[in-house]
Structure formats: structure tokens, C-alpha cells
Amino acid sequence: MSADTLVPYTPRVALDRLRQGDVGAWPVVGGLVVIAIVFSTLNDRFLSPENLTNLALQMAATGTISLGIIMVLLLGEIDLSAGSVSGLCAAVMTILHVKQAWPPVLAIGAGLLAGAAVGLLHGLMLTRLRMPSFVVTLAGFIGWLGLLLFLLRDGGTINLPFSGFVSGLSDTWLPGWLAWAIVLALVAGTAGAGLAVRRARASAGLPVSPVWWAPARAAGLAVVLGAAVVVMSADRGVPLLLVIFGVLVVGFDLVLRHTAFGRHLYAVGGNAEAARRAGIGVNRIRILAFTLGGTLVAAGGILAASRLSAVNQQSGGSDILLMAIAAAVIGGTSLFGGRGRAYAALLGVLVIQSITNGMFLLSVDSSVRLMVTAAVLALAVAIDSLARKGATR
């Protein structure tokens, strides 16, 4: 169960958790500040509106795939097939839309259903056949890649219509009034939800946060979102692709923190045997997590296809899987299960893409970029391990 269910998150609680070794997202936030300072010093284009808008576009697809991986990591499991599945589902969508003339919305729905079916199959193999997730998803990595190559064997590439609905997802920019309306709605919703939760906890006799805490959090959110809108409006505007990713992050964070499924997911990842003795259907939770994870991975593949306006034999390949897993771990999701938030995908992929983008601007060789990313990932895992040791002590 998430700690937020029992104790409201306040500055005092945050300080107590830091003393216990739970550093949360602070190392990631600090890392982002350092990255911004270093790359903006070396190249003044790094913090330009144009570059930051491109950065927002680049992180959406990988971040969505990372969301799917987080669903599995919270169980203490692993998914090595995410890259292949994202490419396969994007191919299914593209073939149905371009070759079979399906309406784009139905084709996208079919691609998402394909991802859900793959996740369901992996979950059943894990729970019914007692196969390790490493083996299940490693087989999936190879098998789904083979199916992708089979589907694209004629020509190897299928282009999406440049002016079509799917390609338009990555080439649509919100007008200024709509971007600010979304910011105001999010800030008001955050403040209102915080106050409503406080009243509900007070009525139930549970500990509550100070009255000023919810408005303060909403004000902080307003500053961050407002700054993002101002910067991106100086270029082309807020991209729709970023809004879609943001909606997925917020939606699944609410699912994880405020539903029975989310609490059970944390419980199973923290201690499966204790969860089973508490009456939680451990196998059911695992199957649901893999199914939802597969759906999110498929969504990431579709967003990637939208940005490229095509699907080819390299879709879902290269370093996408590794970057998605690294983003989840760097963002604070524990490899040992039971700890992490959906916002880890946002923070982690922002770190990964910032490093990649900054080194690209400096014309640094890709070999150096990979080594730097590996060092950041190793540091994130080391911090997680040390935090767990500190919490145990």
C-alpha cells in the first residue's frame, strides 16, 4: 500500500523519509538542474524555445513505453519485449490503416488491443506456467520482432499519410488560449482535489496536512506548467504529443494511488506472500499489470510511428527498450518492486532525452552518449539500493 494512503505528504513527512533513506525524486530533480546548467553553459541553444519544444516531442513516445515498463517493475518483474511489442503494434495499426483502409481511430484501437493481448499472454505465461518474467519477455522480444519482420517483409517500410490523423498527432500545436486553459484546469483541479482529500481524511479521523499545503502545491505546479507554456509558445506552441503523454502520466498516477488495483499492485510488489495472505489475488494483479503495461507500450509505439510518419523494420528497435527501462529506473522506480510513481516515466525520460539532446548539440559521438547514460543509470540503481538498505536499518 502506498504510504500516502496512511500519512499525508507534507514537508515534515518528506524530511522524515529523507532521514530514513527514501530520497524520492530529489536526486532526479537535482540531476536535471545540473544537466541544464552544464549544457546551457556549453551551448546557448540548449535552453532555447525551439530546442525545448523538440525535447518535448522526443520524450513522448519513449516516456509512454516507460510507463508500461513501470507497471511491470512495480511487481518486481521485468519486461524485455517492450521495444519489439511497440514496433509490432505500430505495424498492426499502420497496416490496417494504410493497407486495409481502416479508419484511423479503429486502426489505433486495434493496435492498442494487440498490445493488451500480448501483455495478457505474457501475464498468463508468468502466472499459469510459472515461467520467470525474464524468460517470458526475452522470448517475446525475439518472437514479436520476428512477427514484425514477417508483417513488413514486402518492402520493409509503410509510410503513413503526412496529412492524415495519425501523423497529425505529432504535428498539432495547441493555440495559446487552450494551453493556458489546460494549465488553469490542472492547477484548480490539483488544489481542489487536495482540499477534498484533506476534508475526507479529517472526517475519517486520519492525519491531515496543513491547510496551506494543497494551495502551495498547486502554486508550485502553476509555476512549472506556466513556465513550460511560455517557453514553448515562443516557438510553435505546446505540442499535442506532449499533452497526450501528460494525460497518460496523470491518469495512471491516479490509478496507482487512488484505486484498489493500485494499492494491491504496490502490495504485491512489496511482498507477494504477505499480499496473498491478506486476501489479494496476486495472480490477477500480475495479469492485469502486464496487460495494462502492454497497452501502454503499444501506445508508445503508435506515438513513435506518428512522429516518423512511418513504420519500418527498425521500429521499436535500436536503444528504445534500454532507454525506456533506464528512464523508469532513473525516475525512481525500484527494480526490487513495490516503489515508484507514474511520474518516474516523465522525470526519467526527461533526464535521458536531455542528455541525448545536449550531446547532439555539442556533436558528441554516440559512444560517449551511451557511456554517460550508462553511468547515470548505474548511479540511479546505486541510490535505490542504498535507500533500501537505509530503510531496512
Short mmCIF file of C-alpha atoms in Angstrom, two decimals:
data_model
loop_
_atom_site.label_atom_id
_atom_site.label_comp_id
_atom_site.label_asym_id
_atom_site.label_seq_id
_atom_site.Cartn_x
_atom_site.Cartn_y
_atom_site.Cartn_z
CA MET A 1 0.00 0.00 0.00
CA SER A 2 1.24 3.47 -0.83
CA ALA A 3 2.42 5.43 2.11
CA ASP A 4 0.26 8.33 1.03
CA THR A 5 -2.80 6.31 1.99
CA LEU A 6 -1.87 6.40 5.67
CA VAL A 7 0.18 9.58 6.11
CA PRO A 8 -0.37 12.80 4.12
CA TYR A 9 2.68 14.03 2.26
CA THR A 10 3.95 17.24 3.88
CA PRO A 11 7.38 18.88 4.21
CA ARG A 12 7.78 17.23 7.62
CA VAL A 13 6.95 13.80 6.19
CA ALA A 14 9.35 14.40 3.29
CA LEU A 15 12.12 15.25 5.74
CA ASP A 16 11.39 12.13 7.81
CA ARG A 17 11.56 9.97 4.69
CA LEU A 18 14.88 11.52 3.70
CA ARG A 19 16.28 10.66 7.13
CA GLN A 20 15.09 7.07 6.64
CA GLY A 21 16.88 6.82 3.30
CA ASP A 22 13.89 7.40 0.98
CA VAL A 23 15.30 10.13 -1.28
CA GLY A 24 12.32 10.08 -3.64
CA ALA A 25 12.64 12.16 -6.79
CA TRP A 26 15.06 14.73 -5.37
CA PRO A 27 18.21 13.23 -6.97
CA VAL A 28 16.46 13.31 -10.36
CA VAL A 29 15.39 16.94 -9.92
CA GLY A 30 18.92 17.84 -8.85
CA GLY A 31 20.32 15.97 -11.84
CA LEU A 32 18.04 17.89 -14.21
CA VAL A 33 19.26 21.18 -12.76
CA VAL A 34 22.89 20.13 -13.22
CA ILE A 35 22.21 18.95 -16.78
CA ALA A 36 20.53 22.25 -17.65
CA ILE A 37 23.39 24.30 -16.22
CA VAL A 38 26.14 22.26 -17.89
CA PHE A 39 24.63 22.06 -21.38
CA SER A 40 23.34 25.65 -21.41
CA THR A 41 26.85 26.80 -20.47
CA LEU A 42 28.41 24.76 -23.26
CA ASN A 43 25.76 25.62 -25.85
CA ASP A 44 23.33 28.53 -25.54
CA ARG A 45 20.83 26.78 -27.84
CA PHE A 46 20.08 24.10 -25.23
CA LEU A 47 17.51 26.21 -23.34
CA SER A 48 16.13 27.91 -26.44
CA PRO A 49 12.35 27.60 -27.04
CA GLU A 50 12.91 25.68 -30.27
CA ASN A 51 15.18 23.10 -28.65
CA LEU A 52 12.97 22.64 -25.58
CA THR A 53 9.94 22.13 -27.81
CA ASN A 54 11.84 19.49 -29.79
CA LEU A 55 12.81 17.88 -26.49
CA ALA A 56 9.14 17.66 -25.51
CA LEU A 57 8.36 15.92 -28.81
CA GLN A 58 11.24 13.47 -28.43
CA MET A 59 10.28 12.29 -24.96
CA ALA A 60 6.60 11.41 -25.57
CA ALA A 61 6.97 8.01 -27.26
CA THR A 62 9.81 6.66 -25.10
CA GLY A 63 8.13 8.04 -21.99
CA THR A 64 4.87 6.24 -22.78
CA ILE A 65 6.74 2.96 -23.28
CA SER A 66 8.49 3.61 -19.96
CA LEU A 67 5.06 3.96 -18.32
CA GLY A 68 4.24 0.42 -19.45
CA ILE A 69 7.52 -0.87 -18.07
CA ILE A 70 6.82 0.82 -14.72
CA MET A 71 3.62 -1.23 -14.39
CA VAL A 72 5.76 -4.38 -14.55
CA LEU A 73 8.66 -3.10 -12.45
CA LEU A 74 6.28 -2.29 -9.58
CA LEU A 75 5.69 -6.05 -9.37
CA GLY A 76 9.41 -6.70 -9.12
CA GLU A 77 9.32 -8.21 -12.62
CA ILE A 78 10.95 -7.15 -15.91
CA ASP A 79 9.77 -6.69 -19.50
CA LEU A 80 12.41 -7.16 -22.18
CA SER A 81 9.89 -7.31 -25.03
CA ALA A 82 8.61 -3.73 -24.80
CA GLY A 83 10.60 -2.48 -27.79
CA SER A 84 9.50 -5.30 -30.09
CA VAL A 85 5.89 -5.06 -28.91
CA SER A 86 5.78 -1.30 -29.52
CA GLY A 87 7.04 -1.78 -33.08
CA LEU A 88 4.68 -4.70 -33.73
CA CYS A 89 1.59 -2.82 -32.51
CA ALA A 90 2.54 0.23 -34.55
CA ALA A 91 2.86 -2.05 -37.59
CA VAL A 92 -0.58 -3.58 -36.91
CA MET A 93 -2.09 -0.10 -36.73
CA THR A 94 -0.32 1.08 -39.89
CA ILE A 95 -1.16 -2.00 -41.96
CA LEU A 96 -4.84 -1.80 -41.04
CA HIS A 97 -4.97 1.94 -41.72
CA VAL A 98 -2.88 2.12 -44.90
CA LYS A 99 -3.27 -1.32 -46.50
CA GLN A 100 -6.77 -2.24 -45.33
CA ALA A 101 -8.19 1.32 -45.36
CA TRP A 102 -9.47 1.15 -41.78
CA PRO A 103 -10.47 4.46 -40.21
CA PRO A 104 -7.52 5.78 -38.18
CA VAL A 105 -9.31 5.62 -34.82
CA LEU A 106 -10.28 1.97 -35.34
CA ALA A 107 -6.75 1.14 -36.51
CA ILE A 108 -5.28 2.78 -33.40
CA GLY A 109 -7.74 0.84 -31.25
CA ALA A 110 -6.66 -2.41 -32.93
CA GLY A 111 -3.02 -1.59 -32.24
CA LEU A 112 -3.78 -0.97 -28.56
CA LEU A 113 -5.76 -4.22 -28.35
CA ALA A 114 -2.81 -6.06 -29.88
CA GLY A 115 -0.57 -4.67 -27.11
CA ALA A 116 -3.12 -5.67 -24.45
CA ALA A 117 -3.31 -9.20 -25.91
CA VAL A 118 0.47 -9.55 -25.85
CA GLY A 119 0.60 -8.34 -22.25
CA LEU A 120 -2.20 -10.74 -21.29
CA LEU A 121 -0.32 -13.64 -22.87
CA HIS A 122 2.86 -12.73 -21.00
CA GLY A 123 0.93 -12.44 -17.74
CA LEU A 124 -0.66 -15.86 -18.22
CA MET A 125 2.69 -17.45 -19.01
CA LEU A 126 4.10 -15.88 -15.84
CA THR A 127 1.26 -16.91 -13.53
CA ARG A 128 -0.09 -20.14 -15.02
CA LEU A 129 3.12 -21.70 -16.31
CA ARG A 130 5.30 -20.24 -13.52
CA MET A 131 7.82 -19.00 -16.09
CA PRO A 132 10.20 -16.22 -14.97
CA SER A 133 9.30 -12.86 -16.49
CA PHE A 134 12.88 -12.59 -17.76
CA VAL A 135 12.42 -15.72 -19.90
CA VAL A 136 8.85 -14.88 -20.94
CA THR A 137 9.70 -11.41 -22.18
CA LEU A 138 13.05 -12.43 -23.65
CA ALA A 139 11.18 -14.97 -25.79
CA GLY A 140 8.68 -12.23 -26.58
CA PHE A 141 11.48 -9.87 -27.59
CA ILE A 142 12.66 -12.38 -30.19
CA GLY A 143 9.26 -13.71 -31.27
CA TRP A 144 7.44 -10.38 -31.64
CA LEU A 145 10.40 -8.94 -33.52
CA GLY A 146 10.17 -11.89 -35.91
CA LEU A 147 6.45 -11.27 -36.40
CA LEU A 148 7.15 -7.59 -37.10
CA LEU A 149 9.67 -8.53 -39.78
CA PHE A 150 7.17 -11.02 -41.23
CA LEU A 151 4.42 -8.42 -41.49
CA LEU A 152 6.74 -5.90 -43.14
CA ARG A 153 8.52 -8.35 -45.42
CA ASP A 154 7.23 -6.66 -48.59
CA GLY A 155 9.30 -3.50 -48.85
CA GLY A 156 10.10 -3.26 -45.16
CA THR A 157 8.56 0.22 -44.74
CA ILE A 158 4.99 1.53 -44.72
CA ASN A 159 4.52 5.28 -44.84
CA LEU A 160 1.62 7.00 -43.13
CA PRO A 161 -0.22 9.83 -44.93
CA PHE A 162 1.56 13.05 -43.96
CA SER A 163 -1.72 14.94 -43.71
CA GLY A 164 -3.56 12.10 -42.01
CA PHE A 165 -4.92 11.78 -38.49
CA VAL A 166 -2.10 9.60 -37.13
CA SER A 167 0.74 11.78 -38.45
CA GLY A 168 -1.17 14.83 -37.29
CA LEU A 169 -0.83 13.74 -33.68
CA SER A 170 2.83 14.80 -33.73
CA ASP A 171 2.30 17.87 -35.93
CA THR A 172 -0.51 19.56 -33.97
CA TRP A 173 0.16 22.53 -31.69
CA LEU A 174 -2.27 23.88 -29.15
CA PRO A 175 -3.38 27.50 -29.52
CA GLY A 176 -2.24 29.71 -26.67
CA TRP A 177 -5.68 30.11 -25.10
CA LEU A 178 -6.21 26.35 -24.97
CA ALA A 179 -2.79 25.71 -23.42
CA TRP A 180 -3.45 28.26 -20.68
CA ALA A 181 -6.96 26.87 -20.14
CA ILE A 182 -5.46 23.41 -19.56
CA VAL A 183 -2.94 24.86 -17.10
CA LEU A 184 -5.67 26.64 -15.15
CA ALA A 185 -7.82 23.50 -15.09
CA LEU A 186 -4.93 21.37 -13.82
CA VAL A 187 -3.97 23.87 -11.13
CA ALA A 188 -7.55 24.31 -9.95
CA GLY A 189 -8.12 20.56 -10.03
CA THR A 190 -4.95 19.90 -8.02
CA ALA A 191 -5.88 22.46 -5.36
CA GLY A 192 -9.49 21.27 -5.19
CA ALA A 193 -8.53 17.61 -5.00
CA GLY A 194 -6.00 18.31 -2.26
CA LEU A 195 -8.54 20.16 -0.14
CA ALA A 196 -11.19 17.49 -0.77
CA VAL A 197 -8.82 14.74 0.33
CA ARG A 198 -7.95 16.74 3.43
CA ARG A 199 -11.63 17.10 4.37
CA ALA A 200 -12.26 13.40 3.75
CA ARG A 201 -9.30 12.39 5.91
CA ALA A 202 -10.37 14.76 8.67
CA SER A 203 -13.88 13.31 8.61
CA ALA A 204 -12.43 9.79 8.94
CA GLY A 205 -10.18 10.82 11.82
CA LEU A 206 -6.97 10.31 9.82
CA PRO A 207 -3.89 12.59 9.98
CA VAL A 208 -4.20 15.61 7.68
CA SER A 209 -1.78 18.01 6.05
CA PRO A 210 -1.74 21.75 6.92
CA VAL A 211 -4.42 23.88 5.27
CA TRP A 212 -1.79 25.79 3.26
CA TRP A 213 -0.20 22.65 1.80
CA ALA A 214 -2.68 21.97 -1.03
CA PRO A 215 -2.65 25.59 -2.33
CA ALA A 216 1.14 25.65 -2.06
CA ARG A 217 1.47 22.51 -4.19
CA ALA A 218 -0.98 23.96 -6.72
CA ALA A 219 1.05 27.18 -6.85
CA GLY A 220 4.24 25.21 -7.50
CA LEU A 221 2.51 23.30 -10.28
CA ALA A 222 1.27 26.58 -11.76
CA VAL A 223 4.82 27.95 -11.88
CA VAL A 224 6.21 24.84 -13.62
CA LEU A 225 3.39 24.49 -16.15
CA GLY A 226 3.21 28.23 -16.78
CA ALA A 227 6.93 28.39 -17.50
CA ALA A 228 6.63 25.45 -19.91
CA VAL A 229 3.76 27.12 -21.80
CA VAL A 230 5.61 30.45 -22.01
CA VAL A 231 8.77 28.81 -23.36
CA MET A 232 7.05 26.59 -25.93
CA SER A 233 4.68 29.38 -27.01
CA ALA A 234 7.76 31.35 -28.01
CA ASP A 235 8.36 28.66 -30.65
CA ARG A 236 5.49 26.70 -32.22
CA GLY A 237 3.36 26.22 -29.15
CA VAL A 238 2.58 23.27 -26.87
CA PRO A 239 2.65 20.03 -28.91
CA LEU A 240 -0.38 17.74 -28.72
CA LEU A 241 2.00 14.78 -28.34
CA LEU A 242 3.22 16.17 -25.01
CA VAL A 243 -0.37 16.67 -23.82
CA ILE A 244 -1.20 13.05 -24.65
CA PHE A 245 1.83 11.84 -22.69
CA GLY A 246 0.98 14.12 -19.79
CA VAL A 247 -2.61 12.84 -19.66
CA LEU A 248 -1.34 9.24 -19.56
CA VAL A 249 1.08 10.05 -16.73
CA VAL A 250 -1.54 11.84 -14.64
CA GLY A 251 -4.19 9.21 -15.34
CA PHE A 252 -2.07 6.25 -14.37
CA ASP A 253 -0.70 8.04 -11.34
CA LEU A 254 -4.28 8.47 -10.13
CA VAL A 255 -4.94 4.79 -10.83
CA LEU A 256 -1.88 3.72 -8.86
CA ARG A 257 -2.53 5.96 -5.85
CA HIS A 258 -6.32 6.06 -5.57
CA THR A 259 -7.70 2.69 -6.66
CA ALA A 260 -7.79 -0.76 -5.10
CA PHE A 261 -5.81 -2.10 -8.07
CA GLY A 262 -3.02 0.41 -7.46
CA ARG A 263 -2.78 -0.36 -3.75
CA HIS A 264 -2.79 -4.09 -4.47
CA LEU A 265 -0.09 -3.61 -7.11
CA TYR A 266 2.21 -1.94 -4.58
CA ALA A 267 1.40 -4.64 -2.03
CA VAL A 268 2.23 -7.49 -4.42
CA GLY A 269 5.47 -5.81 -5.49
CA GLY A 270 6.46 -5.14 -1.89
CA ASN A 271 5.75 -8.64 -0.56
CA ALA A 272 3.77 -11.09 -2.68
CA GLU A 273 3.35 -13.66 0.09
CA ALA A 274 2.05 -11.08 2.57
CA ALA A 275 -0.33 -9.79 -0.10
CA ARG A 276 -1.62 -13.31 -0.73
CA ARG A 277 -2.24 -13.86 2.97
CA ALA A 278 -4.10 -10.55 3.10
CA GLY A 279 -6.56 -11.92 0.53
CA ILE A 280 -5.23 -10.15 -2.56
CA GLY A 281 -5.46 -12.09 -5.82
CA VAL A 282 -1.77 -11.96 -6.63
CA ASN A 283 -2.04 -13.72 -10.00
CA ARG A 284 -4.93 -11.49 -11.06
CA ILE A 285 -2.94 -8.35 -10.21
CA ARG A 286 0.06 -9.62 -12.15
CA ILE A 287 -2.03 -10.42 -15.21
CA LEU A 288 -3.72 -7.00 -15.09
CA ALA A 289 -0.38 -5.23 -14.69
CA PHE A 290 1.14 -6.99 -17.70
CA THR A 291 -1.99 -6.31 -19.76
CA LEU A 292 -2.01 -2.61 -18.93
CA GLY A 293 1.73 -2.47 -19.48
CA GLY A 294 1.34 -3.99 -22.94
CA THR A 295 -1.36 -1.44 -23.79
CA LEU A 296 0.88 1.47 -22.78
CA VAL A 297 3.80 0.04 -24.73
CA ALA A 298 1.55 -0.18 -27.79
CA ALA A 299 0.52 3.45 -27.29
CA GLY A 300 4.19 4.43 -27.21
CA GLY A 301 4.82 2.60 -30.46
CA ILE A 302 1.91 4.37 -32.12
CA LEU A 303 3.19 7.76 -30.96
CA ALA A 304 6.63 6.90 -32.35
CA ALA A 305 5.07 5.93 -35.69
CA SER A 306 3.16 9.22 -35.71
CA ARG A 307 6.36 11.21 -35.24
CA LEU A 308 8.18 9.32 -38.02
CA SER A 309 5.06 9.11 -40.24
CA ALA A 310 6.11 5.54 -40.99
CA VAL A 311 6.72 2.05 -39.64
CA ASN A 312 9.73 0.02 -40.68
CA GLN A 313 11.79 -2.97 -39.61
CA GLN A 314 13.67 -0.82 -37.11
CA SER A 315 10.50 0.33 -35.31
CA GLY A 316 10.84 -0.40 -31.61
CA GLY A 317 14.48 -1.35 -32.13
CA SER A 318 17.80 0.40 -31.60
CA ASP A 319 18.09 1.55 -27.97
CA ILE A 320 14.38 2.26 -27.32
CA LEU A 321 13.93 -0.64 -24.88
CA LEU A 322 17.08 0.19 -22.95
CA MET A 323 16.21 3.90 -22.79
CA ALA A 324 12.66 3.16 -21.61
CA ILE A 325 13.88 0.87 -18.81
CA ALA A 326 16.60 3.35 -17.89
CA ALA A 327 14.06 6.18 -17.76
CA ALA A 328 11.85 4.22 -15.36
CA VAL A 329 14.75 3.38 -13.04
CA ILE A 330 16.37 6.82 -13.20
CA GLY A 331 12.97 8.35 -12.42
CA GLY A 332 12.85 6.48 -9.12
CA THR A 333 11.06 3.20 -9.81
CA SER A 334 12.68 0.42 -7.81
CA LEU A 335 13.92 -2.67 -9.64
CA PHE A 336 13.02 -4.63 -6.49
CA GLY A 337 9.32 -3.80 -6.78
CA GLY A 338 6.82 -2.04 -4.56
CA ARG A 339 8.09 1.52 -5.00
CA GLY A 340 7.66 4.03 -7.78
CA ARG A 341 5.26 6.52 -9.33
CA ALA A 342 3.96 7.11 -12.82
CA TYR A 343 5.79 10.45 -12.74
CA ALA A 344 9.02 8.44 -12.80
CA ALA A 345 8.50 7.99 -16.53
CA LEU A 346 8.28 11.76 -17.02
CA LEU A 347 11.31 12.59 -14.88
CA GLY A 348 13.43 9.71 -16.12
CA VAL A 349 12.80 10.24 -19.82
CA LEU A 350 13.43 13.97 -19.34
CA VAL A 351 16.88 13.11 -17.96
CA ILE A 352 17.63 10.65 -20.76
CA GLN A 353 16.44 12.91 -23.57
CA SER A 354 18.15 15.97 -22.08
CA ILE A 355 21.49 14.14 -22.06
CA THR A 356 20.94 12.88 -25.60
CA ASN A 357 19.79 16.26 -26.86
CA GLY A 358 22.60 18.18 -25.18
CA MET A 359 25.28 15.88 -26.54
CA PHE A 360 23.75 16.06 -30.01
CA LEU A 361 24.00 19.86 -29.89
CA LEU A 362 27.66 19.51 -28.88
CA SER A 363 28.27 16.97 -31.69
CA VAL A 364 29.46 14.37 -29.15
CA ASP A 365 29.95 10.86 -30.52
CA SER A 366 27.12 8.41 -29.78
CA SER A 367 29.55 6.09 -27.99
CA VAL A 368 30.18 8.77 -25.36
CA ARG A 369 26.43 9.39 -25.02
CA LEU A 370 25.82 5.70 -24.31
CA MET A 371 28.57 5.60 -21.70
CA VAL A 372 27.23 8.70 -19.96
CA THR A 373 23.70 7.28 -19.96
CA ALA A 374 25.02 4.02 -18.53
CA ALA A 375 26.80 5.91 -15.75
CA VAL A 376 23.60 7.81 -14.87
CA LEU A 377 21.62 4.55 -14.81
CA ALA A 378 24.19 2.85 -12.58
CA LEU A 379 24.10 5.83 -10.23
CA ALA A 380 20.30 5.68 -10.04
CA VAL A 381 20.34 1.97 -9.17
CA ALA A 382 23.08 2.55 -6.58
CA ILE A 383 20.98 5.27 -4.93
CA ASP A 384 17.96 2.94 -4.90
CA SER A 385 19.99 0.12 -3.32
CA LEU A 386 21.44 2.42 -0.68
CA ALA A 387 18.00 3.83 0.06
CA ARG A 388 16.61 0.32 0.61
CA LYS A 389 19.49 -0.53 2.94
CA GLY A 390 18.92 2.66 4.89
CA ALA A 391 15.19 1.99 5.17
CA THR A 392 15.86 -1.56 6.38
CA ARG A 393 18.24 -0.34 9.07
#
